[in-house]
PDB file of C-alpha atoms in Angstrom:
ATOM      1  CA  UNK A 275     111.315 232.677  56.206  1.00 77.00           C
ATOM      2  CA  UNK A 276     113.465 230.039  54.424  1.00 91.00           C
ATOM      3  CA  UNK A 277     116.459 230.070  56.833  1.00 92.00           C
ATOM      4  CA  UNK A 278     118.199 227.229  54.777  1.00 95.00           C
ATOM      5  CA  UNK A 279     118.282 229.808  51.852  1.00 96.00           C
ATOM      6  CA  UNK A 280     119.299 232.680  53.950  1.00 96.00           C
ATOM      7  CA  UNK A 281     122.229 230.697  55.370  1.00 97.00           C
ATOM      8  CA  UNK A 282     123.334 229.381  52.002  1.00 98.00           C
ATOM      9  CA  UNK A 283     123.267 232.840  50.424  1.00 98.00           C
ATOM     10  CA  UNK A 284     125.225 234.278  53.458  1.00 98.00           C
ATOM     11  CA  UNK A 285     127.775 231.682  53.108  1.00 98.00           C
ATOM     12  CA  UNK A 286     128.294 232.476  49.540  1.00 98.00           C
ATOM     13  CA  UNK A 287     128.398 236.195  49.940  1.00 98.00           C
ATOM     14  CA  UNK A 288     130.937 235.867  53.049  1.00 98.00           C
ATOM     15  CA  UNK A 289     133.146 233.620  51.033  1.00 98.00           C
ATOM     16  CA  UNK A 290     133.262 236.155  48.029  1.00 98.00           C
ATOM     17  CA  UNK A 291     134.092 238.831  50.427  1.00 98.00           C
ATOM     18  CA  UNK A 292     136.732 236.847  52.288  1.00 98.00           C
ATOM     19  CA  UNK A 293     138.593 235.581  49.122  1.00 98.00           C
ATOM     20  CA  UNK A 294     138.138 238.239  46.525  1.00 98.00           C
ATOM     21  CA  UNK A 295     137.356 241.585  48.508  1.00 98.00           C
ATOM     22  CA  UNK A 296     138.915 241.946  51.918  1.00 98.00           C
ATOM     23  CA  UNK A 297     142.509 240.715  50.896  1.00 97.00           C
ATOM     24  CA  UNK A 298     142.594 243.601  48.602  1.00 96.00           C
ATOM     25  CA  UNK A 299     141.371 246.426  50.614  1.00 97.00           C
ATOM     26  CA  UNK A 300     143.437 248.930  52.568  1.00 94.00           C
ATOM     27  CA  UNK A 301     141.725 252.020  53.997  1.00 95.00           C
ATOM     28  CA  UNK A 302     143.383 254.925  52.236  1.00 96.00           C
ATOM     29  CA  UNK A 303     145.286 252.922  49.771  1.00 95.00           C
ATOM     30  CA  UNK A 304     144.202 253.002  46.032  1.00 94.00           C
ATOM     31  CA  UNK A 305     144.273 249.906  44.033  1.00 91.00           C
ATOM     32  CA  UNK A 306     144.269 249.418  40.053  1.00 87.00           C
ATOM     33  CA  UNK A 307     140.907 249.842  38.333  1.00 86.00           C
ATOM     34  CA  UNK A 308     139.776 249.622  34.782  1.00 86.00           C
ATOM     35  CA  UNK A 309     136.863 251.789  33.431  1.00 78.00           C
ATOM     36  CA  UNK A 310     133.840 250.142  31.800  1.00 74.00           C
ATOM     37  CA  UNK A 311     132.652 253.653  31.018  1.00 66.00           C
ATOM     38  CA  UNK A 312     132.683 257.043  32.414  1.00 58.00           C
ATOM     39  CA  UNK A 313     132.668 256.883  36.258  1.00 66.00           C
ATOM     40  CA  UNK A 314     132.155 253.086  36.092  1.00 79.00           C
ATOM     41  CA  UNK A 315     135.260 251.431  37.829  1.00 85.00           C
ATOM     42  CA  UNK A 316     135.905 247.669  37.771  1.00 91.00           C
ATOM     43  CA  UNK A 317     138.533 245.745  39.675  1.00 95.00           C
ATOM     44  CA  UNK A 318     139.678 242.155  39.930  1.00 96.00           C
ATOM     45  CA  UNK A 319     137.876 242.109  43.099  1.00 97.00           C
ATOM     46  CA  UNK A 320     134.505 242.651  41.268  1.00 97.00           C
ATOM     47  CA  UNK A 321     135.291 239.812  38.936  1.00 97.00           C
ATOM     48  CA  UNK A 322     136.487 237.404  41.209  1.00 98.00           C
ATOM     49  CA  UNK A 323     133.747 237.876  43.718  1.00 98.00           C
ATOM     50  CA  UNK A 324     131.101 237.705  40.920  1.00 98.00           C
ATOM     51  CA  UNK A 325     132.778 234.253  39.708  1.00 98.00           C
ATOM     52  CA  UNK A 326     132.478 232.963  43.370  1.00 98.00           C
ATOM     53  CA  UNK A 327     128.884 234.036  43.727  1.00 98.00           C
ATOM     54  CA  UNK A 328     127.835 232.793  40.290  1.00 98.00           C
ATOM     55  CA  UNK A 329     129.240 229.297  40.958  1.00 97.00           C
ATOM     56  CA  UNK A 330     127.721 229.049  44.447  1.00 97.00           C
ATOM     57  CA  UNK A 331     124.371 230.430  43.643  1.00 98.00           C
ATOM     58  CA  UNK A 332     124.149 228.562  40.366  1.00 96.00           C
ATOM     59  CA  UNK A 333     124.577 225.218  42.434  1.00 96.00           C
ATOM     60  CA  UNK A 334     122.168 226.241  45.003  1.00 96.00           C
ATOM     61  CA  UNK A 335     119.109 226.664  42.702  1.00 95.00           C
ATOM     62  CA  UNK A 336     120.145 224.753  39.338  1.00 93.00           C
ATOM     63  CA  UNK A 337     118.526 226.122  36.177  1.00 93.00           C
ATOM     64  CA  UNK A 338     117.905 229.645  37.634  1.00 97.00           C
ATOM     65  CA  UNK A 339     119.396 232.181  35.284  1.00 97.00           C
ATOM     66  CA  UNK A 340     122.112 234.394  36.660  1.00 97.00           C
ATOM     67  CA  UNK A 341     122.534 238.166  35.946  1.00 97.00           C
ATOM     68  CA  UNK A 342     125.717 239.536  37.312  1.00 97.00           C
ATOM     69  CA  UNK A 343     126.965 243.101  36.794  1.00 95.00           C
ATOM     70  CA  UNK A 344     130.067 242.207  35.164  1.00 94.00           C
ATOM     71  CA  UNK A 345     128.613 239.468  32.930  1.00 95.00           C
ATOM     72  CA  UNK A 346     125.916 241.944  31.777  1.00 93.00           C
ATOM     73  CA  UNK A 347     128.544 244.354  30.783  1.00 90.00           C
ATOM     74  CA  UNK A 348     130.227 241.758  28.567  1.00 91.00           C
ATOM     75  CA  UNK A 349     126.909 240.373  27.364  1.00 94.00           C
ATOM     76  CA  UNK A 350     123.892 242.784  27.677  1.00 93.00           C
ATOM     77  CA  UNK A 351     121.667 240.011  26.146  1.00 94.00           C
ATOM     78  CA  UNK A 352     121.451 238.449  29.558  1.00 94.00           C
ATOM     79  CA  UNK A 353     119.566 241.488  30.868  1.00 94.00           C
ATOM     80  CA  UNK A 354     116.425 239.906  29.275  1.00 94.00           C
ATOM     81  CA  UNK A 355     116.248 237.500  32.259  1.00 95.00           C
ATOM     82  CA  UNK A 356     115.396 240.364  34.537  1.00 95.00           C
ATOM     83  CA  UNK A 357     111.732 240.537  33.352  1.00 93.00           C
ATOM     84  CA  UNK A 358     110.716 237.097  33.022  1.00 91.00           C
ATOM     85  CA  UNK A 359     111.167 233.842  35.013  1.00 93.00           C
ATOM     86  CA  UNK A 360     113.461 233.294  37.986  1.00 96.00           C
ATOM     87  CA  UNK A 361     116.949 234.721  38.098  1.00 97.00           C
ATOM     88  CA  UNK A 362     119.591 235.544  40.550  1.00 98.00           C
ATOM     89  CA  UNK A 363     120.964 239.287  40.401  1.00 98.00           C
ATOM     90  CA  UNK A 364     124.515 239.795  41.651  1.00 98.00           C
ATOM     91  CA  UNK A 365     126.357 242.937  42.449  1.00 98.00           C
ATOM     92  CA  UNK A 366     129.709 241.560  43.403  1.00 98.00           C
ATOM     93  CA  UNK A 367     131.090 244.755  44.652  1.00 98.00           C
ATOM     94  CA  UNK A 368     128.667 247.591  45.129  1.00 97.00           C
ATOM     95  CA  UNK A 369     130.674 251.059  45.596  1.00 95.00           C
ATOM     96  CA  UNK A 370     133.667 249.937  43.430  1.00 95.00           C
ATOM     97  CA  UNK A 371     134.779 253.373  42.880  1.00 92.00           C
ATOM     98  CA  UNK A 372     135.084 253.879  46.631  1.00 94.00           C
ATOM     99  CA  UNK A 373     136.727 250.464  47.160  1.00 96.00           C
ATOM    100  CA  UNK A 374     139.362 251.223  44.546  1.00 95.00           C
ATOM    101  CA  UNK A 375     140.153 254.446  45.939  1.00 94.00           C
ATOM    102  CA  UNK A 376     140.548 252.892  49.458  1.00 96.00           C
ATOM    103  CA  UNK A 377     137.643 254.475  50.917  1.00 96.00           C
ATOM    104  CA  UNK A 378     134.203 253.265  52.318  1.00 96.00           C
ATOM    105  CA  UNK A 379     131.413 252.386  51.901  1.00 96.00           C
ATOM    106  CA  UNK A 380     131.108 249.267  49.716  1.00 98.00           C
ATOM    107  CA  UNK A 381     129.250 245.965  49.860  1.00 98.00           C
ATOM    108  CA  UNK A 382     127.951 242.969  48.219  1.00 98.00           C
ATOM    109  CA  UNK A 383     124.303 242.464  46.959  1.00 98.00           C
ATOM    110  CA  UNK A 384     122.356 239.626  45.844  1.00 98.00           C
ATOM    111  CA  UNK A 385     118.764 239.228  44.784  1.00 98.00           C
ATOM    112  CA  UNK A 386     116.429 236.564  43.864  1.00 98.00           C
ATOM    113  CA  UNK A 387     113.796 237.758  41.214  1.00 98.00           C
ATOM    114  CA  UNK A 388     110.682 236.299  39.764  1.00 97.00           C
ATOM    115  CA  UNK A 389     109.096 237.824  36.802  1.00 96.00           C
ATOM    116  CA  UNK A 390     110.669 241.179  37.327  1.00 96.00           C
ATOM    117  CA  UNK A 391     109.856 241.514  41.069  1.00 97.00           C
ATOM    118  CA  UNK A 392     112.271 240.834  43.881  1.00 98.00           C
ATOM    119  CA  UNK A 393     111.378 238.034  46.215  1.00 98.00           C
ATOM    120  CA  UNK A 394     114.624 237.659  48.099  1.00 98.00           C
ATOM    121  CA  UNK A 395     117.160 240.245  48.954  1.00 98.00           C
ATOM    122  CA  UNK A 396     120.649 240.209  50.848  1.00 98.00           C
ATOM    123  CA  UNK A 397     123.085 242.774  51.659  1.00 98.00           C
ATOM    124  CA  UNK A 398     126.520 242.151  53.036  1.00 98.00           C
ATOM    125  CA  UNK A 399     128.862 244.653  54.674  1.00 98.00           C
ATOM    126  CA  UNK A 400     132.224 242.838  54.376  1.00 98.00           C
ATOM    127  CA  UNK A 401     134.097 245.148  56.955  1.00 98.00           C
ATOM    128  CA  UNK A 402     131.486 244.618  59.692  1.00 98.00           C
ATOM    129  CA  UNK A 403     130.013 241.494  58.513  1.00 98.00           C
ATOM    130  CA  UNK A 404     126.622 242.947  58.900  1.00 98.00           C
ATOM    131  CA  UNK A 405     124.153 240.712  56.817  1.00 98.00           C
ATOM    132  CA  UNK A 406     120.804 242.068  55.995  1.00 98.00           C
ATOM    133  CA  UNK A 407     118.041 239.591  54.553  1.00 98.00           C
ATOM    134  CA  UNK A 408     114.608 239.518  53.318  1.00 98.00           C
ATOM    135  CA  UNK A 409     112.189 237.362  51.549  1.00 98.00           C
ATOM    136  CA  UNK A 410     108.898 238.553  50.209  1.00 98.00           C
ATOM    137  CA  UNK A 411     105.945 238.506  52.738  1.00 97.00           C
ATOM    138  CA  UNK A 412     108.420 237.114  55.464  1.00 97.00           C
ATOM    139  CA  UNK A 413     109.886 240.299  56.999  1.00 97.00           C
ATOM    140  CA  UNK A 414     113.639 241.281  57.315  1.00 98.00           C
ATOM    141  CA  UNK A 415     116.530 240.223  59.518  1.00 98.00           C
ATOM    142  CA  UNK A 416     119.842 241.735  60.413  1.00 98.00           C
ATOM    143  CA  UNK A 417     122.464 239.089  61.426  1.00 97.00           C
ATOM    144  CA  UNK A 418     119.510 236.537  61.798  1.00 96.00           C
ATOM    145  CA  UNK A 419     117.698 238.684  64.259  1.00 97.00           C
ATOM    146  CA  UNK A 420     114.033 239.987  63.062  1.00 97.00           C
ATOM    147  CA  UNK A 421     114.462 243.623  62.224  1.00 97.00           C
ATOM    148  CA  UNK A 422     111.942 246.586  61.675  1.00 97.00           C
ATOM    149  CA  UNK A 423     112.885 250.161  60.720  1.00 96.00           C
ATOM    150  CA  UNK A 424     114.012 252.532  63.281  1.00 86.00           C
ATOM    151  CA  UNK A 425     112.235 255.664  62.548  1.00 77.00           C
ATOM    152  CA  UNK A 426     114.442 258.839  63.621  1.00 77.00           C
ATOM    153  CA  UNK A 427     112.693 261.519  65.521  1.00 79.00           C
ATOM    154  CA  UNK A 428     114.497 264.475  63.798  1.00 85.00           C
ATOM    155  CA  UNK A 429     112.629 267.724  63.474  1.00 87.00           C
ATOM    156  CA  UNK A 430     114.057 267.977  59.952  1.00 93.00           C
ATOM    157  CA  UNK A 431     114.272 264.727  58.269  1.00 93.00           C
ATOM    158  CA  UNK A 432     117.604 263.980  56.357  1.00 94.00           C
ATOM    159  CA  UNK A 433     117.250 263.330  52.589  1.00 94.00           C
ATOM    160  CA  UNK A 434     120.228 261.791  50.703  1.00 92.00           C
ATOM    161  CA  UNK A 435     120.280 262.562  46.957  1.00 88.00           C
ATOM    162  CA  UNK A 436     122.131 260.507  44.341  1.00 79.00           C
ATOM    163  CA  UNK A 437     124.939 262.280  42.497  1.00 72.00           C
ATOM    164  CA  UNK A 438     124.234 260.577  39.358  1.00 69.00           C
ATOM    165  CA  UNK A 439     121.997 263.289  37.929  1.00 68.00           C
ATOM    166  CA  UNK A 440     122.830 263.750  34.171  1.00 61.00           C
ATOM    167  CA  UNK A 441     121.432 267.375  34.472  1.00 70.00           C
ATOM    168  CA  UNK A 442     123.039 269.144  37.224  1.00 78.00           C
ATOM    169  CA  UNK A 443     120.656 271.977  37.112  1.00 81.00           C
ATOM    170  CA  UNK A 444     117.954 269.655  37.960  1.00 79.00           C
ATOM    171  CA  UNK A 445     119.681 268.334  40.876  1.00 81.00           C
ATOM    172  CA  UNK A 446     120.312 271.882  42.075  1.00 86.00           C
ATOM    173  CA  UNK A 447     116.709 272.852  41.713  1.00 87.00           C
ATOM    174  CA  UNK A 448     115.802 269.731  43.738  1.00 86.00           C
ATOM    175  CA  UNK A 449     118.058 270.846  46.570  1.00 88.00           C
ATOM    176  CA  UNK A 450     116.688 274.441  46.520  1.00 88.00           C
ATOM    177  CA  UNK A 451     113.086 273.083  46.555  1.00 87.00           C
ATOM    178  CA  UNK A 452     113.417 270.694  49.288  1.00 91.00           C
ATOM    179  CA  UNK A 453     116.036 272.415  51.658  1.00 90.00           C
ATOM    180  CA  UNK A 454     113.619 274.645  53.501  1.00 89.00           C
ATOM    181  CA  UNK A 455     111.783 271.438  55.094  1.00 91.00           C
ATOM    182  CA  UNK A 456     114.553 268.854  54.817  1.00 93.00           C
ATOM    183  CA  UNK A 457     118.244 268.531  55.555  1.00 94.00           C
ATOM    184  CA  UNK A 458     119.814 267.670  52.259  1.00 92.00           C
ATOM    185  CA  UNK A 459     122.850 265.381  51.882  1.00 90.00           C
ATOM    186  CA  UNK A 460     125.035 263.898  49.155  1.00 86.00           C
ATOM    187  CA  UNK A 461     124.557 260.043  48.783  1.00 86.00           C
ATOM    188  CA  UNK A 462     127.762 258.183  48.308  1.00 85.00           C
ATOM    189  CA  UNK A 463     127.584 255.768  45.344  1.00 86.00           C
ATOM    190  CA  UNK A 464     126.678 252.756  47.294  1.00 94.00           C
ATOM    191  CA  UNK A 465     123.173 251.303  47.497  1.00 95.00           C
ATOM    192  CA  UNK A 466     124.485 248.523  49.670  1.00 97.00           C
ATOM    193  CA  UNK A 467     125.047 251.324  52.293  1.00 96.00           C
ATOM    194  CA  UNK A 468     122.054 253.413  51.694  1.00 96.00           C
ATOM    195  CA  UNK A 469     119.266 250.773  52.285  1.00 98.00           C
ATOM    196  CA  UNK A 470     120.611 249.683  55.632  1.00 97.00           C
ATOM    197  CA  UNK A 471     121.256 253.226  56.484  1.00 95.00           C
ATOM    198  CA  UNK A 472     117.585 254.245  55.845  1.00 96.00           C
ATOM    199  CA  UNK A 473     116.267 251.128  57.784  1.00 96.00           C
ATOM    200  CA  UNK A 474     118.544 251.879  60.686  1.00 95.00           C
ATOM    201  CA  UNK A 475     117.366 255.481  60.770  1.00 92.00           C
ATOM    202  CA  UNK A 476     120.625 257.079  60.008  1.00 92.00           C
ATOM    203  CA  UNK A 477     119.119 258.650  56.926  1.00 92.00           C
ATOM    204  CA  UNK A 478     115.411 259.257  56.453  1.00 95.00           C
ATOM    205  CA  UNK A 479     115.093 259.261  52.583  1.00 96.00           C
ATOM    206  CA  UNK A 480     117.304 258.683  49.676  1.00 95.00           C
ATOM    207  CA  UNK A 481     116.333 259.720  46.154  1.00 94.00           C
ATOM    208  CA  UNK A 482     117.794 257.575  43.226  1.00 92.00           C
ATOM    209  CA  UNK A 483     117.664 258.124  39.446  1.00 88.00           C
ATOM    210  CA  UNK A 484     119.231 255.299  37.974  1.00 86.00           C
ATOM    211  CA  UNK A 485     117.839 252.258  39.270  1.00 92.00           C
ATOM    212  CA  UNK A 486     119.654 249.219  37.881  1.00 93.00           C
ATOM    213  CA  UNK A 487     118.709 245.763  39.135  1.00 96.00           C
ATOM    214  CA  UNK A 488     121.900 244.738  40.779  1.00 97.00           C
ATOM    215  CA  UNK A 489     122.205 247.902  42.900  1.00 96.00           C
ATOM    216  CA  UNK A 490     118.417 248.163  43.915  1.00 97.00           C
ATOM    217  CA  UNK A 491     116.527 244.745  43.954  1.00 98.00           C
ATOM    218  CA  UNK A 492     117.889 243.507  47.122  1.00 98.00           C
ATOM    219  CA  UNK A 493     117.658 246.828  48.968  1.00 98.00           C
ATOM    220  CA  UNK A 494     114.098 247.533  47.941  1.00 98.00           C
ATOM    221  CA  UNK A 495     112.887 244.254  49.139  1.00 98.00           C
ATOM    222  CA  UNK A 496     114.835 244.564  52.411  1.00 98.00           C
ATOM    223  CA  UNK A 497     113.627 248.050  53.187  1.00 98.00           C
ATOM    224  CA  UNK A 498     109.925 247.337  52.352  1.00 98.00           C
ATOM    225  CA  UNK A 499     110.043 244.077  54.468  1.00 98.00           C
ATOM    226  CA  UNK A 500     111.569 245.859  57.277  1.00 98.00           C
ATOM    227  CA  UNK A 501     108.610 248.369  57.251  1.00 97.00           C
ATOM    228  CA  UNK A 502     109.999 251.164  55.306  1.00 97.00           C
ATOM    229  CA  UNK A 503     108.873 252.180  51.688  1.00 98.00           C
ATOM    230  CA  UNK A 504     110.784 251.967  48.487  1.00 98.00           C
ATOM    231  CA  UNK A 505     108.868 252.629  45.463  1.00 97.00           C
ATOM    232  CA  UNK A 506     108.857 254.463  41.988  1.00 95.00           C
ATOM    233  CA  UNK A 507     107.974 258.184  42.348  1.00 93.00           C
ATOM    234  CA  UNK A 508     104.412 257.507  41.007  1.00 93.00           C
ATOM    235  CA  UNK A 509     103.904 254.965  43.743  1.00 95.00           C
ATOM    236  CA  UNK A 510     104.288 251.856  41.605  1.00 95.00           C
ATOM    237  CA  UNK A 511     106.443 248.904  42.765  1.00 96.00           C
ATOM    238  CA  UNK A 512     109.925 248.526  41.675  1.00 96.00           C
ATOM    239  CA  UNK A 513     110.551 246.377  38.763  1.00 96.00           C
ATOM    240  CA  UNK A 514     114.041 245.140  37.692  1.00 95.00           C
ATOM    241  CA  UNK A 515     114.082 245.697  34.089  1.00 91.00           C
ATOM    242  CA  UNK A 516     113.539 249.546  34.173  1.00 86.00           C
ATOM    243  CA  UNK A 517     116.767 251.082  35.135  1.00 83.00           C
ATOM    244  CA  UNK A 518     115.706 254.754  34.584  1.00 78.00           C
ATOM    245  CA  UNK A 519     112.408 255.170  36.262  1.00 82.00           C
ATOM    246  CA  UNK A 520     113.615 256.829  39.474  1.00 90.00           C
ATOM    247  CA  UNK A 521     113.108 255.706  43.121  1.00 95.00           C
ATOM    248  CA  UNK A 522     112.275 257.022  46.425  1.00 96.00           C
ATOM    249  CA  UNK A 523     113.345 255.051  49.563  1.00 97.00           C
ATOM    250  CA  UNK A 524     112.096 256.357  53.001  1.00 97.00           C
ATOM    251  CA  UNK A 525     111.801 255.031  56.573  1.00 96.00           C
ATOM    252  CA  UNK A 526     107.870 255.163  56.412  1.00 95.00           C
ATOM    253  CA  UNK A 527     105.109 255.687  54.163  1.00 95.00           C
ATOM    254  CA  UNK A 528     104.171 259.076  55.585  1.00 94.00           C
ATOM    255  CA  UNK A 529     107.564 260.464  54.893  1.00 94.00           C
ATOM    256  CA  UNK A 530     107.689 258.858  51.355  1.00 97.00           C
ATOM    257  CA  UNK A 531     104.344 260.523  50.583  1.00 97.00           C
ATOM    258  CA  UNK A 532     105.592 263.813  51.846  1.00 94.00           C
ATOM    259  CA  UNK A 533     108.667 263.728  49.517  1.00 95.00           C
ATOM    260  CA  UNK A 534     106.695 262.528  46.593  1.00 95.00           C
ATOM    261  CA  UNK A 535     104.276 265.178  47.016  1.00 94.00           C
ATOM    262  CA  UNK A 536     106.986 267.816  47.218  1.00 91.00           C
ATOM    263  CA  UNK A 537     108.629 266.595  43.970  1.00 91.00           C
ATOM    264  CA  UNK A 538     105.378 266.824  42.277  1.00 91.00           C
ATOM    265  CA  UNK A 539     104.644 270.426  43.371  1.00 89.00           C
ATOM    266  CA  UNK A 540     108.365 271.421  42.268  1.00 85.00           C
ATOM    267  CA  UNK A 541     107.854 269.652  38.864  1.00 86.00           C
ATOM    268  CA  UNK A 542     110.938 267.503  39.366  1.00 85.00           C
ATOM    269  CA  UNK A 543     110.664 264.098  37.764  1.00 83.00           C
ATOM    270  CA  UNK A 544     113.460 261.499  38.697  1.00 85.00           C
ATOM    271  CA  UNK A 545     112.608 259.329  35.762  1.00 71.00           C
ATOM    272  CA  UNK A 546     114.988 259.849  32.984  1.00 57.00           C
ATOM    273  CA  UNK A 547     117.370 261.953  35.098  1.00 49.00           C
ATOM    274  CA  UNK A 548     120.022 259.270  35.228  1.00 48.00           C
ATOM    275  CA  UNK A 549     123.204 258.681  33.250  1.00 47.00           C
ATOM    276  CA  UNK A 550     123.149 255.777  30.713  1.00 45.00           C
ATOM    277  CA  UNK A 551     124.133 252.353  31.835  1.00 42.00           C
TER     278      UNK A 551
END
């Protein structure tokens, strides 16, 4: 693993949290937010964090394209970088809705991508300073310590489900079909929380519909390199350019296959179930 790269990315992410995010967060106190679209909040913390990260990462690997969540909202053309060449992907404040309401969880996500596939993934929890890192074929670390998934020993695995289903009836049907075998939970809107939660064994599985690159590229790589499994419902690898193909993330391949098989039997397709970008 390239420790120099890890350290540089960690420094940039911690600086963005220290300068842009933490000074504005008070538990239980809401702050002003704008709305990019229905349910999509943005704050000054998002914008300042992205500016810091774009500057730092741009200097770290000169010439590599940068796709930040806020920049992509302003200029969707930059999304073309997700499928070709090298690019940084930045989610400057994942879980903005929680953050703006004075709630947790929220985090910062950065990924490095080559031709649509994540090759580097980093996740920072600003409140605890937990730093998850992974590089392709090099394993995963938490706070610089080698890390492997902690598979829980529950008799009934816990399955968290995104609340971003455009079709509520489909989500209700999913719960009905799985709850006899699994304990079903609502997933808070924060991928930066969900991927470490799965890896640490706090949840067993999370089902996603909308899979935008800045939410998932880092976490998919981290979970896979830590020994879990994150893949499209048909078993194909996650690619950054497809935001609506659905995703199953699990602590292990056996549980992943169990969930995927149950979805097929129930006729539930995560693909296309998400809201628009």
